[in-house]
CSV table of C-alpha atoms in Angstrom, one decimal:
chain,number,residue,atom,x,y,z
A,10,MET,CA,13.7,-5.3,-44.3
A,11,ALA,CA,13.2,-6.7,-40.7
A,12,LYS,CA,9.7,-7.7,-39.8
A,13,ILE,CA,8.1,-7.1,-36.4
A,14,THR,CA,5.1,-9.0,-35.4
A,15,LEU,CA,2.9,-7.4,-32.7
A,16,GLN,CA,1.2,-9.9,-30.3
A,17,THR,CA,-2.1,-8.3,-29.5
A,18,ASP,CA,-4.5,-9.4,-26.8
A,19,SER,CA,-8.0,-8.0,-27.0
A,20,GLU,CA,-8.9,-9.8,-23.8
A,21,TYR,CA,-6.3,-7.8,-22.0
A,22,THR,CA,-7.7,-4.5,-23.4
A,23,ARG,CA,-11.1,-5.6,-22.2
A,24,GLN,CA,-9.8,-6.3,-18.7
A,25,LEU,CA,-8.0,-3.0,-18.6
A,26,MET,CA,-11.3,-1.2,-19.4
A,27,GLU,CA,-13.1,-3.2,-16.7
A,28,ALA,CA,-10.3,-2.4,-14.2
A,29,GLY,CA,-10.9,1.4,-14.6
A,30,GLY,CA,-9.8,2.4,-18.1
A,31,LYS,CA,-13.3,2.3,-19.5
A,32,ASN,CA,-12.7,5.5,-21.6
A,33,LEU,CA,-9.6,4.1,-23.3
A,34,LYS,CA,-11.2,3.9,-26.7
A,35,GLU,CA,-12.0,7.6,-26.7
A,36,CYS,CA,-8.3,8.3,-27.2
A,37,TYR,CA,-7.4,9.6,-30.7
A,38,GLN,CA,-3.6,10.1,-30.0
A,39,CYS,CA,-3.4,13.9,-29.9
A,40,ALA,CA,-0.5,13.6,-27.3
A,41,THR,CA,-2.1,16.2,-25.0
A,42,CYS,CA,-1.6,13.8,-22.1
A,43,SER,CA,2.2,13.6,-22.6
A,44,VAL,CA,2.5,17.3,-23.0
A,45,ALA,CA,0.4,17.9,-19.9
A,46,CYS,CA,2.4,15.5,-17.6
A,47,PRO,CA,4.8,17.5,-15.5
A,48,LEU,CA,6.9,14.4,-14.7
A,49,ALA,CA,7.3,12.8,-18.1
A,50,PRO,CA,10.9,13.1,-19.4
A,51,ASP,CA,11.4,14.5,-22.9
A,52,ALA,CA,13.2,11.4,-24.1
A,53,ALA,CA,10.5,9.0,-23.0
A,54,PRO,CA,7.2,10.9,-22.5
A,55,TYR,CA,4.1,9.1,-21.2
A,56,PRO,CA,1.2,8.3,-21.1
A,57,ARG,CA,0.6,8.6,-24.8
A,58,LYS,CA,2.6,5.5,-25.7
A,59,GLU,CA,0.9,3.6,-22.9
A,60,MET,CA,-2.5,4.6,-24.3
A,61,ILE,CA,-1.5,3.1,-27.7
A,62,TRP,CA,-0.3,-0.1,-26.2
A,63,ALA,CA,-3.4,-0.5,-24.1
A,64,SER,CA,-5.7,0.2,-27.0
A,65,TRP,CA,-3.9,-2.3,-29.2
A,66,GLY,CA,-3.8,-4.9,-26.4
A,67,LEU,CA,0.0,-5.0,-26.2
A,68,LYS,CA,0.1,-6.7,-22.8
A,69,ASP,CA,3.8,-7.6,-22.8
A,70,LYS,CA,4.7,-3.9,-23.5
A,71,LEU,CA,2.6,-2.6,-20.6
A,72,MET,CA,3.6,-5.4,-18.2
A,73,SER,CA,7.3,-4.5,-18.7
A,74,ASP,CA,6.9,-0.7,-18.9
A,75,VAL,CA,9.0,1.1,-16.3
A,76,ASP,CA,7.3,4.4,-17.1
A,77,LEU,CA,4.0,3.0,-15.9
A,78,TRP,CA,5.3,3.3,-12.4
A,79,LEU,CA,6.7,6.8,-12.6
A,80,CYS,CA,3.3,8.3,-12.9
A,81,HIS,CA,2.0,9.9,-9.6
A,82,ASN,CA,-1.6,9.9,-10.8
A,83,CYS,CA,-2.0,13.7,-10.4
A,84,GLY,CA,-4.7,13.6,-13.1
A,85,ASN,CA,-3.4,16.5,-15.2
A,86,CYS,CA,-3.6,14.3,-18.3
A,87,SER,CA,-7.2,13.3,-17.7
A,88,ASP,CA,-8.2,16.9,-16.8
A,89,LEU,CA,-6.8,18.3,-20.1
A,90,CYS,CA,-7.7,15.4,-22.4
A,91,PRO,CA,-10.0,16.8,-25.1
A,92,ARG,CA,-11.8,13.5,-25.6
A,93,GLY,CA,-12.3,12.5,-21.9
A,94,ALA,CA,-10.2,9.3,-22.4
A,95,ARG,CA,-8.9,9.5,-18.8
A,96,PRO,CA,-5.3,8.4,-19.3
A,97,ALA,CA,-4.6,8.6,-15.6
A,98,ALA,CA,-7.3,6.0,-15.0
A,99,MET,CA,-5.8,3.7,-17.6
A,100,MET,CA,-2.3,4.0,-16.1
A,101,SER,CA,-3.7,3.2,-12.7
A,102,ALA,CA,-5.7,0.2,-14.0
A,103,ALA,CA,-2.6,-1.1,-15.8
A,104,ARG,CA,-0.5,-0.9,-12.6
A,105,ASP,CA,-3.3,-2.7,-10.7
A,106,MET,CA,-3.2,-5.5,-13.2
A,107,VAL,CA,0.5,-5.9,-12.9
A,108,TYR,CA,0.6,-6.4,-9.1
A,109,ARG,CA,-2.6,-8.5,-9.3
A,110,ASP,CA,-0.8,-11.1,-11.4
A,111,LEU,CA,2.8,-10.5,-10.4
A,112,MET,CA,3.1,-13.0,-7.6
A,113,ALA,CA,1.6,-16.4,-6.6
A,114,PRO,CA,-0.8,-17.4,-5.2
A,115,SER,CA,-2.7,-15.7,-8.0
A,116,ILE,CA,-6.0,-16.4,-6.3
A,117,ILE,CA,-5.2,-13.6,-3.8
A,118,GLY,CA,-4.6,-11.2,-6.6
A,119,LYS,CA,-8.0,-12.2,-8.0
A,120,TRP,CA,-9.7,-11.7,-4.7
A,121,MET,CA,-8.0,-8.3,-4.3
A,122,SER,CA,-9.2,-7.1,-7.7
A,123,SER,CA,-12.9,-6.7,-6.7
A,124,PRO,CA,-15.2,-6.4,-3.7
A,125,ARG,CA,-16.4,-10.0,-4.4
A,126,GLY,CA,-13.1,-11.3,-2.9
A,127,LEU,CA,-13.3,-9.1,0.2
A,128,PRO,CA,-15.1,-11.8,2.3
A,129,TRP,CA,-12.3,-14.3,1.7
A,130,LEU,CA,-9.6,-11.7,2.5
A,131,PHE,CA,-11.3,-11.0,5.8
A,132,LEU,CA,-12.3,-14.6,6.6
A,133,ILE,CA,-8.8,-16.0,6.7
A,134,PRO,CA,-7.4,-13.7,9.5
A,135,ALA,CA,-10.8,-13.7,11.2
A,136,VAL,CA,-10.6,-17.5,11.6
A,137,ILE,CA,-6.9,-17.4,12.6
A,138,TRP,CA,-7.5,-15.0,15.5
A,139,PHE,CA,-10.8,-16.6,16.5
A,140,VAL,CA,-9.1,-19.9,16.9
A,141,VAL,CA,-6.4,-18.2,19.1
A,142,TRP,CA,-9.2,-16.6,21.1
A,143,TRP,CA,-11.0,-19.9,21.5
A,144,ILE,CA,-8.0,-21.8,22.7
A,145,ARG,CA,-6.9,-19.1,25.1
A,146,ALA,CA,-10.4,-18.7,26.4
A,147,ALA,CA,-10.5,-22.5,27.2
A,148,ILE,CA,-7.2,-22.1,29.1
A,149,MET,CA,-8.3,-19.0,31.0
A,150,GLY,CA,-11.8,-20.3,31.6
A,151,SER,CA,-13.3,-17.1,30.2
A,152,TRP,CA,-13.7,-15.3,26.8
A,153,PHE,CA,-13.4,-11.9,28.6
A,154,PRO,CA,-11.1,-12.4,31.6
A,155,ARG,CA,-9.9,-9.8,34.1
A,156,THR,CA,-6.7,-9.7,36.1
A,157,GLU,CA,-6.9,-10.3,39.8
A,158,ASP,CA,-7.1,-6.5,40.5
A,159,GLY,CA,-10.0,-6.2,38.0
A,160,LYS,CA,-8.1,-4.7,35.0
A,161,ILE,CA,-8.6,-5.4,31.3
A,162,VAL,CA,-5.4,-6.8,29.9
A,163,PHE,CA,-5.7,-8.1,26.3
A,164,GLY,CA,-2.5,-10.1,26.7
A,165,GLN,CA,-4.5,-12.5,28.9
A,166,ILE,CA,-6.2,-13.8,25.8
A,167,PHE,CA,-3.9,-12.7,23.0
A,168,TYR,CA,-0.7,-13.5,24.8
A,169,GLY,CA,2.2,-11.9,22.9
A,170,ASP,CA,4.9,-14.5,23.3
A,171,TYR,CA,2.8,-17.4,22.0
A,172,THR,CA,0.2,-15.8,19.7
A,173,ILE,CA,0.7,-12.2,18.5
A,174,ASP,CA,4.5,-12.2,18.1
A,175,PRO,CA,5.0,-15.5,16.2
A,176,ILE,CA,1.9,-15.0,14.0
A,177,PHE,CA,2.8,-11.5,13.0
A,178,MET,CA,6.5,-12.2,12.6
A,179,LEU,CA,5.7,-15.1,10.3
A,180,THR,CA,3.1,-13.0,8.4
A,181,PHE,CA,5.5,-10.0,8.1
A,182,PHE,CA,8.5,-11.9,6.8
A,183,THR,CA,6.4,-14.0,4.4
A,184,ALA,CA,4.9,-10.9,2.9
A,185,LEU,CA,8.4,-9.3,2.8
A,186,ALA,CA,9.8,-12.3,1.0
A,187,ILE,CA,6.9,-12.2,-1.6
A,188,LEU,CA,7.5,-8.4,-2.0
A,189,VAL,CA,11.2,-9.0,-2.6
A,190,ARG,CA,10.5,-11.7,-5.1
A,191,GLY,CA,7.9,-9.5,-6.9
A,192,SER,CA,10.4,-6.6,-7.0
A,193,MET,CA,13.0,-8.9,-8.6
A,194,LYS,CA,10.5,-10.1,-11.2
A,195,LEU,CA,9.5,-6.6,-12.0
A,196,TRP,CA,13.2,-5.5,-12.3
A,197,ASP,CA,13.8,-8.4,-14.8
A,198,ARG,CA,10.8,-7.3,-16.8
A,199,PHE,CA,12.2,-3.7,-17.1
A,200,LYS,CA,15.6,-5.0,-18.3
A,201,PRO,CA,16.0,-5.1,-22.1
A,202,LYS,CA,16.8,-8.4,-23.6
A,203,GLY,CA,20.4,-9.1,-24.4
A,204,LYS,CA,23.4,-7.1,-23.1
A,205,THR,CA,23.1,-3.5,-22.0
A,206,THR,CA,25.9,-1.0,-22.8
A,207,TYR,CA,26.4,1.9,-20.3
A,208,ILE,CA,27.5,5.2,-21.8
A,209,GLY,CA,29.1,7.5,-19.2
A,210,PRO,CA,29.4,6.9,-15.4
A,211,HIS,CA,27.3,4.2,-13.8
A,212,ARG,CA,25.7,5.4,-10.5
A,213,ASN,CA,25.9,3.2,-7.4
A,214,TRP,CA,22.5,1.6,-6.6
A,215,LEU,CA,22.7,2.7,-3.0
A,216,LEU,CA,22.9,6.3,-4.1
A,217,CYS,CA,19.9,5.7,-6.4
A,218,ILE,CA,17.9,4.3,-3.4
A,219,TRP,CA,18.8,7.3,-1.3
A,220,ASP,CA,17.6,9.7,-4.1
A,221,VAL,CA,14.3,7.8,-4.3
A,222,LEU,CA,13.8,7.8,-0.5
A,223,TRP,CA,14.6,11.5,-0.2
A,224,GLU,CA,12.5,12.7,-3.2
A,225,GLU,CA,9.6,10.3,-2.9
A,226,VAL,CA,9.3,9.5,0.8
A,227,ILE,CA,11.0,12.0,3.0
A,228,SER,CA,10.4,15.3,1.1
A,229,ALA,CA,7.6,14.1,-1.3
A,230,ASN,CA,9.0,16.6,-3.9
A,231,ARG,CA,7.2,14.8,-6.8
A,232,PHE,CA,3.8,15.7,-5.4
A,233,SER,CA,4.8,19.4,-5.6
A,234,GLU,CA,6.0,19.0,-9.2
A,235,CYS,CA,2.6,17.5,-10.0
A,236,ALA,CA,0.8,20.4,-8.3
A,237,ASP,CA,3.0,22.9,-10.2
A,238,GLY,CA,2.1,21.4,-13.5
A,239,PRO,CA,-0.1,22.9,-16.2
A,240,LYS,CA,-3.3,24.6,-14.9
A,241,THR,CA,-6.2,22.4,-15.7
A,242,GLY,CA,-9.1,24.5,-14.6
A,243,GLN,CA,-10.1,21.8,-12.1
A,244,PRO,CA,-9.7,22.5,-8.3
A,245,GLU,CA,-6.5,21.0,-7.0
A,246,GLN,CA,-5.7,19.8,-3.5
A,247,SER,CA,-2.0,19.2,-2.7
A,248,ARG,CA,-1.3,15.6,-1.8
A,249,ARG,CA,2.1,16.4,-0.4
A,250,LEU,CA,0.9,17.2,3.1
A,251,SER,CA,-1.4,14.2,3.5
A,252,HIS,CA,1.1,11.7,2.1
A,253,THR,CA,3.9,13.1,4.2
A,254,MET,CA,1.8,12.9,7.3
A,255,ILE,CA,0.8,9.3,6.6
A,256,VAL,CA,4.4,8.2,6.0
A,257,TRP,CA,5.6,9.8,9.2
A,258,SER,CA,2.7,8.4,11.2
A,259,PHE,CA,3.6,4.9,10.0
A,260,CYS,CA,7.2,5.6,10.9
A,261,ILE,CA,6.2,6.7,14.4
A,262,LEU,CA,4.0,3.7,15.0
A,263,ALA,CA,6.7,1.3,13.6
A,264,PHE,CA,9.2,2.9,16.0
A,265,VAL,CA,6.8,2.4,18.9
A,266,THR,CA,6.3,-1.2,17.9
A,267,ALA,CA,10.0,-1.8,17.8
A,268,VAL,CA,10.6,-0.2,21.2
A,269,VAL,CA,7.8,-2.2,22.8
A,270,ALA,CA,9.1,-5.4,21.2
A,271,LEU,CA,12.7,-4.6,22.4
A,272,GLY,CA,11.4,-3.8,25.9
A,273,HIS,CA,9.4,-7.0,26.0
A,274,TRP,CA,11.9,-9.5,24.7
A,275,GLY,CA,15.0,-7.6,25.8
A,276,GLY,CA,13.6,-7.1,29.2
A,277,LYS,CA,13.7,-10.8,29.8
A,278,ILE,CA,17.5,-10.5,29.7
A,279,ILE,CA,18.0,-6.9,30.9
A,280,PRO,CA,15.3,-6.1,33.4
A,281,ALA,CA,16.1,-2.4,33.3
A,282,ILE,CA,14.6,-2.1,29.8
A,283,LEU,CA,11.5,-4.2,30.5
A,284,ILE,CA,8.3,-2.7,29.1
A,285,GLU,CA,5.0,-4.2,30.4
A,286,THR,CA,1.7,-3.7,28.7
A,287,PRO,CA,-0.8,-2.1,29.0
A,288,MET,CA,1.5,0.9,29.4
A,289,PRO,CA,0.4,3.9,31.6
A,290,GLN,CA,-1.1,6.8,29.5
A,291,THR,CA,1.7,9.1,30.8
A,292,PHE,CA,4.5,6.7,29.7
A,293,TRP,CA,6.6,8.4,27.0
A,294,VAL,CA,6.2,5.4,24.6
A,295,LYS,CA,2.4,5.6,25.0
A,296,ILE,CA,2.4,9.4,24.4
A,297,ILE,CA,4.4,8.9,21.1
A,298,ALA,CA,2.1,6.1,20.0
A,299,ASN,CA,-1.0,8.3,20.6
A,300,VAL,CA,0.6,11.2,18.7
A,301,GLY,CA,1.3,8.8,15.8
A,302,ALA,CA,-2.3,7.5,15.9
A,303,VAL,CA,-3.8,11.0,15.8
A,304,LEU,CA,-1.5,12.0,13.0
A,305,LEU,CA,-2.6,8.9,11.0
A,306,LEU,CA,-6.3,9.8,11.5
A,307,VAL,CA,-5.8,13.4,10.3
A,308,ALA,CA,-3.8,12.2,7.2
A,309,LEU,CA,-6.6,9.6,6.4
A,310,ALA,CA,-9.2,12.3,6.7
A,311,LEU,CA,-7.3,14.5,4.3
A,312,LEU,CA,-6.8,11.7,1.8
A,313,THR,CA,-10.4,10.6,2.0
A,314,TRP,CA,-11.7,14.1,1.5
A,315,ARG,CA,-9.5,14.6,-1.5
A,316,ARG,CA,-10.8,11.4,-3.1
A,317,LEU,CA,-14.4,12.3,-2.4
A,318,SER,CA,-13.9,15.7,-3.9
A,319,LEU,CA,-12.6,14.5,-7.2
A,320,ASN,CA,-14.6,15.6,-10.2
A,321,ARG,CA,-15.8,12.3,-11.5
A,322,LYS,CA,-16.1,13.7,-15.0
A,323,TYR,CA,-12.3,13.7,-15.2
A,324,GLN,CA,-11.0,11.5,-12.4
A,325,THR,CA,-12.1,8.5,-10.3
A,326,SER,CA,-10.7,6.4,-7.6
A,327,SER,CA,-10.3,2.6,-8.2
A,328,TYR,CA,-11.3,-0.2,-5.9
A,329,TYR,CA,-7.6,-0.6,-5.0
A,330,ASP,CA,-7.5,3.0,-3.8
A,331,TRP,CA,-10.6,2.6,-1.6
A,332,TYR,CA,-9.5,-0.8,-0.3
A,333,LEU,CA,-6.2,0.6,1.0
A,334,LEU,CA,-7.8,3.7,2.5
A,335,GLY,CA,-10.5,1.6,4.1
A,336,ILE,CA,-8.2,-1.0,5.7
A,337,ILE,CA,-5.9,1.7,7.2
A,338,TRP,CA,-9.0,3.5,8.5
A,339,LEU,CA,-10.1,0.3,10.2
A,340,VAL,CA,-6.7,-0.3,11.6
A,341,ALA,CA,-6.5,3.2,13.0
A,342,LEU,CA,-10.1,3.3,14.4
A,343,THR,CA,-10.0,-0.1,16.0
A,344,GLY,CA,-6.5,0.6,17.5
A,345,MET,CA,-7.8,3.8,19.1
A,346,GLY,CA,-11.1,2.1,19.9
A,347,CYS,CA,-9.7,-0.8,21.9
A,348,GLN,CA,-7.7,1.6,24.0
A,349,ILE,CA,-10.7,3.9,24.7
A,350,PHE,CA,-13.0,1.0,25.6
A,351,ARG,CA,-10.3,-0.5,27.9
A,352,LEU,CA,-10.0,2.8,29.7
A,353,MET,CA,-13.9,3.0,29.9
A,354,ASP,CA,-13.9,-0.5,31.3
A,355,CYS,CA,-16.2,-1.8,28.6
A,356,ILE,CA,-14.7,-5.3,28.7
A,357,HIS,CA,-16.8,-7.1,26.1
A,358,THR,CA,-16.6,-4.3,23.6
A,359,ALA,CA,-12.9,-3.8,24.3
A,360,PHE,CA,-12.0,-7.4,23.6
A,361,ILE,CA,-14.1,-7.6,20.4
A,362,VAL,CA,-12.6,-4.4,19.0
A,363,TYR,CA,-9.1,-5.6,19.9
A,364,TYR,CA,-9.9,-8.9,18.1
A,365,LEU,CA,-11.0,-6.9,15.0
A,366,HIS,CA,-7.9,-4.7,15.3
A,367,LEU,CA,-5.7,-7.8,15.0
A,368,VAL,CA,-7.7,-9.0,12.0
A,369,PHE,CA,-7.3,-5.7,10.1
A,370,VAL,CA,-3.6,-5.3,11.0
A,371,TRP,CA,-3.0,-8.8,9.6
A,372,MET,CA,-5.0,-8.0,6.4
A,373,LEU,CA,-2.9,-4.8,6.0
A,374,PHE,CA,0.5,-6.6,6.1
A,375,ALA,CA,-0.4,-10.1,4.8
A,376,TRP,CA,-1.9,-8.8,1.5
A,377,VAL,CA,0.7,-6.1,0.9
A,378,PRO,CA,2.2,-7.7,-2.3
A,379,TRP,CA,-1.2,-7.5,-4.0
A,380,THR,CA,-2.4,-4.1,-2.8
A,381,LYS,CA,-1.6,-0.5,-3.5
A,382,LEU,CA,0.7,-0.5,-0.5
A,383,GLY,CA,2.9,-3.0,-2.4
A,384,HIS,CA,2.5,-0.6,-5.3
A,385,PHE,CA,4.7,1.9,-3.4
A,386,VAL,CA,7.5,-0.7,-3.2
A,387,TYR,CA,7.2,-1.5,-6.9
A,388,ARG,CA,7.2,2.2,-7.8
A,389,ALA,CA,10.4,2.7,-5.8
A,390,VAL,CA,12.0,-0.2,-7.7
A,391,ALA,CA,11.1,1.4,-11.0
A,392,MET,CA,12.5,4.8,-9.8
A,393,VAL,CA,15.8,3.2,-8.7
A,394,TYR,CA,16.0,1.4,-12.1
A,395,VAL,CA,15.6,4.5,-14.2
A,396,ARG,CA,18.2,6.4,-12.1
A,397,MET,CA,20.7,3.6,-12.6
A,398,TYR,CA,20.2,3.9,-16.3
A,399,GLY,CA,20.8,7.7,-16.2
A,400,ARG,CA,17.3,9.1,-16.2
A,401,GLY,CA,16.2,11.6,-13.5
């Protein structure tokens, strides 16, 4: 008879409990959670098996578990758990621990895991942009310069060609490379050891990616499936609207950024497409940008209200949840604020708020691989993987 040795890690279980799965030991394996989940497939139900692995300290099992990423954290399992073990909180904590340690430098993942690391995460971009401000102020002869006609133009200090564009391009592509590397590592963890035999037709990975984009991003159908799950007796707020709004607001703002970049750099070659900033409020690109900003603020308000309304007896929000919401709030508010203060001609406040806006935008993109924003990428990787292996 073959023998199987389980490598348990009690320290990992303790860390899981500290990260949000504090009620883990209340589980007595009744399987209500797997029955309650509207997304778990019959052939591989979750989160019961994940609760077993977490309780036993089977770190390798959880770290390579593709089902961990298919959960949409609707909370049905926690609401219906007869023991109050909060399986949803454990699943969330386990995911947090995966992307905390998935990529180097590991110190960033450690900083991201608790509020104690927040000063360091803020200090790095704060110093970068302060040095830029300091150098440019020395060149301009003023920390708060005006143009010859008395206007406030942020580009006089934070000049796009030599400061904003190269810094953000380097930041974006570095974060993207880390995300790609992290996704590849995660994919390798999902793959079973040895050779894999496919039974039946093998779907093209491009079709799998399209399915994920349509179901998870464009239509957000999975959130509706969560809401249509078993009635828990707890008040439910649909997450489909708020998540769809925030995705589309990001798409609008990304489109505006691309248009402005094309107009700025392309205009140096083709003067007809030149876009100069600050743009007039009636310019079509500016109008679209403000629509996207308002849409983002409304979506953030809905998401925040939902998290504040959660019944803490059954569900809670982790630090990772609040960090992401908080940083997007700060990006949105400072983005709108620097525009408003510029129009009000409050020069000192306008420049300070614009400086903070650059800091928060940098934090949003630079730390993506270790935050819940990166979690969306890793979840998409898991969903593509299961579709390629024939699971819906």
